[in-house]
Each structure stands twice: as C-alpha cells, then as structure tokens.
XYZ file of C-alpha atoms in Angstrom:
316
model
C 15.703 40.876 0.928
C 14.721 44.488 1.407
C 15.848 46.024 4.732
C 12.476 46.962 6.199
C 12.442 46.221 9.904
C 8.712 46.672 10.405
C 6.163 45.676 7.786
C 2.399 46.048 7.969
C 1.535 42.889 6.097
C 0.793 40.915 9.270
C -0.440 41.496 12.804
C 2.927 41.603 14.571
C 1.454 41.410 18.073
C -0.151 38.042 17.400
C 3.082 36.669 16.005
C 5.103 37.981 18.923
C 2.827 36.274 21.419
C 3.241 32.954 19.639
C 7.002 33.131 19.390
C 7.498 34.296 22.959
C 5.361 31.423 24.174
C 7.443 28.995 22.136
C 10.825 30.511 22.935
C 12.074 27.303 24.445
C 11.855 25.551 21.069
C 14.136 27.991 19.238
C 17.767 26.843 18.797
C 20.435 28.819 20.611
C 21.506 31.972 18.790
C 24.810 32.079 17.005
C 27.392 34.582 18.131
C 27.354 37.861 16.181
C 29.615 37.594 13.166
C 32.168 40.158 12.077
C 33.112 40.993 8.511
C 36.201 38.817 8.457
C 37.022 35.268 9.423
C 40.325 34.198 10.986
C 43.210 34.279 8.539
C 43.127 37.815 7.201
C 40.899 40.310 5.453
C 40.765 42.451 2.357
C 38.447 44.715 0.401
C 36.663 44.275 -2.920
C 39.852 45.206 -4.794
C 41.349 41.894 -3.732
C 44.281 43.369 -1.825
C 45.635 41.410 1.074
C 48.364 39.065 2.149
C 49.061 35.864 0.281
C 51.834 34.578 2.480
C 52.067 31.352 4.423
C 53.126 27.806 3.668
C 49.945 27.063 1.693
C 48.095 29.173 -0.834
C 45.195 31.092 0.726
C 41.517 30.359 0.254
C 39.047 33.148 -0.451
C 35.326 33.512 0.214
C 33.242 36.182 -1.557
C 29.589 36.678 -0.559
C 27.334 38.549 -2.974
C 23.617 39.210 -2.771
C 20.992 41.203 -0.927
C 20.260 41.762 2.770
C 20.574 38.056 3.556
C 24.126 38.037 2.213
C 24.785 41.241 4.156
C 23.548 39.617 7.376
C 20.773 42.138 8.003
C 18.615 41.729 11.128
C 16.209 44.010 12.915
C 16.615 44.471 16.659
C 13.898 44.400 19.340
C 14.407 48.120 19.978
C 13.528 49.067 16.409
C 17.025 49.370 14.974
C 18.975 46.954 12.850
C 22.399 45.388 12.437
C 24.304 44.051 9.442
C 27.164 41.561 9.347
C 25.335 38.961 11.411
C 24.123 36.422 8.883
C 24.781 33.239 6.991
C 27.897 34.551 5.233
C 29.554 35.264 8.572
C 28.493 31.839 9.900
C 29.843 30.142 6.790
C 33.087 32.146 6.910
C 33.701 31.065 10.501
C 33.342 27.402 9.567
C 35.496 27.665 6.446
C 38.078 29.764 8.269
C 38.353 27.139 10.996
C 38.784 24.410 8.396
C 41.483 26.410 6.631
C 43.272 27.016 9.935
C 43.410 23.264 10.546
C 45.244 22.965 7.223
C 47.503 25.915 8.096
C 46.056 27.919 5.225
C 45.336 31.641 5.187
C 41.652 32.408 4.668
C 40.099 35.695 3.609
C 36.450 36.724 3.509
C 34.789 39.607 1.675
C 31.077 40.428 1.875
C 29.593 42.595 -0.890
C 25.961 41.904 0.073
C 23.755 45.009 -0.127
C 20.335 45.180 1.566
C 17.540 46.056 -0.840
C 19.387 44.725 -3.889
C 17.356 43.352 -6.786
C 18.675 41.485 -9.800
C 18.449 44.780 -11.682
C 20.356 46.908 -9.190
C 22.934 44.180 -8.662
C 23.752 44.268 -12.367
C 23.298 47.975 -13.098
C 23.907 49.712 -9.760
C 21.629 51.636 -7.432
C 21.427 49.528 -4.291
C 19.440 51.701 -1.841
C 21.550 50.812 1.216
C 25.027 52.244 1.927
C 27.582 49.847 0.483
C 31.312 49.339 0.125
C 31.627 49.545 -3.659
C 31.169 52.125 -6.378
C 29.168 51.191 -9.441
C 27.288 47.920 -9.269
C 27.793 44.948 -6.992
C 28.229 42.748 -10.049
C 31.054 44.962 -11.313
C 32.742 44.726 -7.913
C 32.391 40.946 -7.870
C 33.739 40.569 -11.413
C 36.719 42.772 -10.531
C 37.372 40.666 -7.436
C 37.284 37.445 -9.444
C 39.637 38.902 -12.040
C 42.202 39.650 -9.331
C 41.796 36.134 -7.900
C 41.465 34.223 -11.142
C 44.274 31.803 -10.203
C 43.180 31.411 -6.587
C 40.808 29.064 -4.797
C 37.634 31.123 -4.357
C 34.169 30.306 -3.053
C 31.387 32.633 -4.198
C 27.937 32.421 -2.607
C 25.005 34.332 -4.040
C 21.433 35.022 -3.000
C 19.296 37.361 -5.069
C 15.715 37.625 -6.306
C 13.620 38.084 -3.171
C 13.306 41.841 -3.650
C 12.117 41.358 -7.228
C 8.933 39.696 -5.961
C 8.346 40.374 -2.254
C 6.520 43.649 -2.874
C 3.846 41.603 -4.648
C 2.636 40.105 -1.355
C 2.405 43.342 0.611
C -0.776 44.578 2.272
C -2.171 41.126 2.982
C -2.913 40.295 -0.673
C -1.019 38.675 -3.505
C -0.701 40.635 -6.751
C -0.324 37.807 -9.269
C 0.650 39.892 -12.342
C 3.259 41.666 -10.238
C 4.584 38.314 -9.004
C 4.810 36.817 -12.482
C 6.635 39.891 -13.733
C 9.030 39.724 -10.785
C 9.796 36.061 -11.421
C 10.566 36.833 -15.066
C 12.895 39.605 -13.907
C 14.716 37.056 -11.757
C 14.959 34.643 -14.688
C 16.647 37.169 -16.975
C 18.549 39.065 -14.286
C 20.045 36.025 -12.583
C 21.012 34.591 -15.970
C 23.004 37.740 -16.732
C 24.586 37.871 -13.271
C 25.721 34.246 -13.246
C 26.922 34.512 -16.829
C 29.228 37.400 -15.945
C 30.420 35.771 -12.730
C 31.127 32.507 -14.516
C 33.035 34.319 -17.299
C 35.219 36.093 -14.719
C 35.803 33.047 -12.537
C 39.031 31.118 -12.671
C 39.415 27.323 -12.785
C 39.490 27.052 -8.978
C 36.388 29.153 -8.301
C 33.229 27.561 -6.903
C 29.943 29.465 -7.239
C 27.007 28.305 -5.112
C 23.524 29.825 -5.228
C 20.558 29.396 -2.924
C 16.791 29.268 -3.156
C 14.575 31.157 -0.728
C 12.398 30.569 2.316
C 8.886 32.024 2.400
C 8.434 34.607 5.206
C 4.778 35.198 4.319
C 3.885 31.793 5.758
C 3.692 33.670 9.066
C 0.315 35.013 7.899
C -1.122 31.601 8.794
C -1.521 32.561 12.458
C -3.332 35.864 11.897
C -6.696 34.533 10.698
C -8.545 32.355 8.206
C -8.248 34.815 5.300
C -4.545 35.173 6.009
C -4.187 31.426 5.646
C -5.194 31.881 2.023
C -2.293 34.325 1.606
C 0.086 31.890 3.310
C -0.968 29.064 0.992
C -0.749 31.237 -2.120
C 2.639 32.581 -1.061
C 4.087 29.058 -1.083
C 2.947 28.608 -4.676
C 4.725 31.869 -5.541
C 7.808 30.766 -3.605
C 7.904 27.414 -5.397
C 7.676 29.122 -8.806
C 10.473 31.538 -7.925
C 12.680 28.777 -6.538
C 12.123 26.659 -9.625
C 13.375 29.545 -11.773
C 16.405 30.058 -9.521
C 17.268 26.358 -9.681
C 16.882 26.221 -13.447
C 19.067 29.278 -14.065
C 21.676 28.050 -11.570
C 21.851 24.695 -13.346
C 22.271 26.398 -16.727
C 25.455 27.981 -15.379
C 26.636 24.819 -13.550
C 25.937 26.408 -10.180
C 24.630 24.154 -7.382
C 21.681 25.537 -5.420
C 21.696 25.392 -1.629
C 18.224 24.151 -0.683
C 17.219 26.754 1.887
C 13.525 26.275 1.073
C 13.862 22.587 1.874
C 15.751 23.295 5.098
C 12.891 25.614 6.162
C 10.323 22.935 5.172
C 8.607 25.534 2.976
C 6.144 23.097 1.365
C 5.370 21.146 4.546
C 1.849 22.096 5.678
C 1.898 18.709 7.417
C 2.645 17.560 10.004
C 1.424 20.113 12.498
C 3.606 20.895 15.481
C 3.042 22.707 18.777
C 3.888 26.405 18.839
C 2.723 28.948 21.375
C -0.057 26.764 22.738
C -1.540 25.766 19.390
C -0.824 23.382 16.527
C 0.558 24.963 13.371
C 1.971 23.500 10.149
C 5.666 22.683 10.257
C 6.521 25.283 7.595
C 4.744 28.004 9.602
C 6.585 27.001 12.768
C 9.951 27.129 11.010
C 9.315 30.664 9.756
C 8.242 31.868 13.200
C 11.240 30.188 14.844
C 13.934 31.063 12.311
C 12.993 34.572 11.145
C 12.012 37.835 12.837
C 8.468 37.799 11.446
C 7.186 38.069 15.021
C 8.022 41.771 14.721
C 7.185 42.056 11.054
C 10.744 41.615 9.765
C 11.156 39.087 6.956
C 14.848 38.495 7.643
C 16.272 35.422 9.310
C 17.354 35.495 12.940
C 20.608 33.996 14.222
C 19.176 30.477 14.205
C 17.756 30.869 10.705
C 20.977 32.262 9.303
C 22.833 29.234 10.657
C 20.333 26.975 8.875
C 21.103 28.841 5.633
C 24.855 28.497 6.213
C 24.418 24.768 6.772
C 22.514 24.490 3.474
C 25.498 26.058 1.701
C 27.904 23.750 3.523
C 25.896 20.778 2.237
C 26.887 21.804 -1.311
C 30.616 21.840 -0.522
C 33.045 18.956 -0.032
C 33.220 18.048 3.633
C 36.892 19.027 3.782
C 36.552 22.263 1.792
C 38.792 24.248 1.724
C 41.733 21.877 1.807
C 45.290 22.589 0.720
C-alpha cells in the first residue's frame, strides 16, 4: 500500500476518538521487528553463510508497503521494517532454531509499489535494489534454486486505492485498477514460478479494506464503506484466481479482518459498529488517516500466512 501517513479521505479526529475510547480492546502490540531473523542475514544477491549441520532455510518477502512493514507514527513520521514479514520471520526463525537450522530473511518490499512498478521498476520509495523488485526477486531465486525458500507476496492495493480517495468511489478507475492487478500479478507470479526451484514455496495474500473506517464518519460515508467492500471483494477474487492459476495458496487476510462481516455489531468507543469496521479501527492506523496495519494488524496478517504453511515449517 502507498506510504501516505495522513490521508484526507476520512475525518481523522472522529476515528481517533473512537479508537482511543476502545484502546482496551486492542491486542498488545508486537515488538518492533528488525530486517533479519535469528540465524543470519544476507542481501538480495543471495550472499551469506550456508554452514551448519543442516541446510539453511530462506525467507524472501516481496511486495508493497505492507511487505516492507510501513507504519505511520503518532508524531507524524513513519517507520519501516515493523510488519508482517518481520513477525513471520521471527516465528520461522524460532522454528528453524529448534531444528538447529540456519535461517535467513530478506525483505524486498517497497512502499508505493504497484504491479506495474514491481515488474518494470520505478518504486517511489527508497529501496535496496536496482532495477525492478521482480528482477531482484528472480535473481535471488536463481541463486537459491536448490535451497528451501519461502516467498511471500502482497501486491495490488496501490493499483486501486486511489479510486476511493476524496470520499467517493470512482468505479471506472477501480475496474481499470483491478484489470491491472489481473494482468500484472499474472506476469509477476509467472516469472517467480519460472525462477523458483523445487523446494520453493510461494504464498500470496488477499487484502483488508481500510476504507471501512468511513462507516463512523456519517451516513453518506457508510455508503462509501459498503461500496468499498464490494470493490475489495472483486479485487480479492482476482488475486485468488491468479494465485490459483500459478499454484500459489492465498493467505486469507480479508477473512481474518472479517471484511464482509457487517454483522454482528460490536461495542467500540461507546457505540455499536459492524465487526468489520471494528477490526479496521483496531488493527490499522486509520484513526490518524493511515491505511497501513498497526502492530496488532500485522501480526494478524502474519498468522494468516502461517495458516498456509505446514505447522512444522521449516523442518530439516
């Protein structure tokens, strides 16, 4: 998702009041994650140690700002490297350590990335690779073709999110963005799959709907919230279909965030709101106009990825 810490699509003050009032219902925040999990580290060129009694396991995260672990801060700044990929790497690194296996984690995620820039280059945020993120990922997989590698990918939000800016939904823009995801993700997964070795797992994810937060800003905004779910469902259906075409399981982040659940209603900030609205206000930073997940939300995303892996993965 695009790294914009403060958006004008919603009334941030109203959201902040709700979330502050409901602070006791938010799960405890995860510890900030670094770029590397226990067991070693290396860059996109694949360099790094391969020693130890068991062959190492590798984790490569590719995608947009969610993969990069982007979050805004209350003071108006932002951090990266504090997201689902770091949460997932900690869990997988701990599992590998129990098996006395080296584990190495590389994060190529670039905030602002679209399917187009991922494939052709031009991510607007400073990043660790030259050329495109897809080229860097393919090069990484070529180096590790014989190794056990997990690849996670999230992409597509930035192709469509601009279509719900300003408190309205631009339907032609949204339909065009979804088609861009269909063709762009197909190309990306095709190239990743072609570069992957026999021991590489690729897992995708669908997306939560941050614009559900509009529900609490007025009756007209509830129309935007409802319409945004229809857009989200269409986008997620495309992601799931393209993933399946390339034999890539899809982590059900939308399901974990209860995106379609306008019932039941639950208490939040002194009022009753739909469950899907509550989840967005609890697990993202929409209270200050930032569409990105918070620590709790990123852990939910990591858990959705874990659900698509064997319970003992990685295992020597």
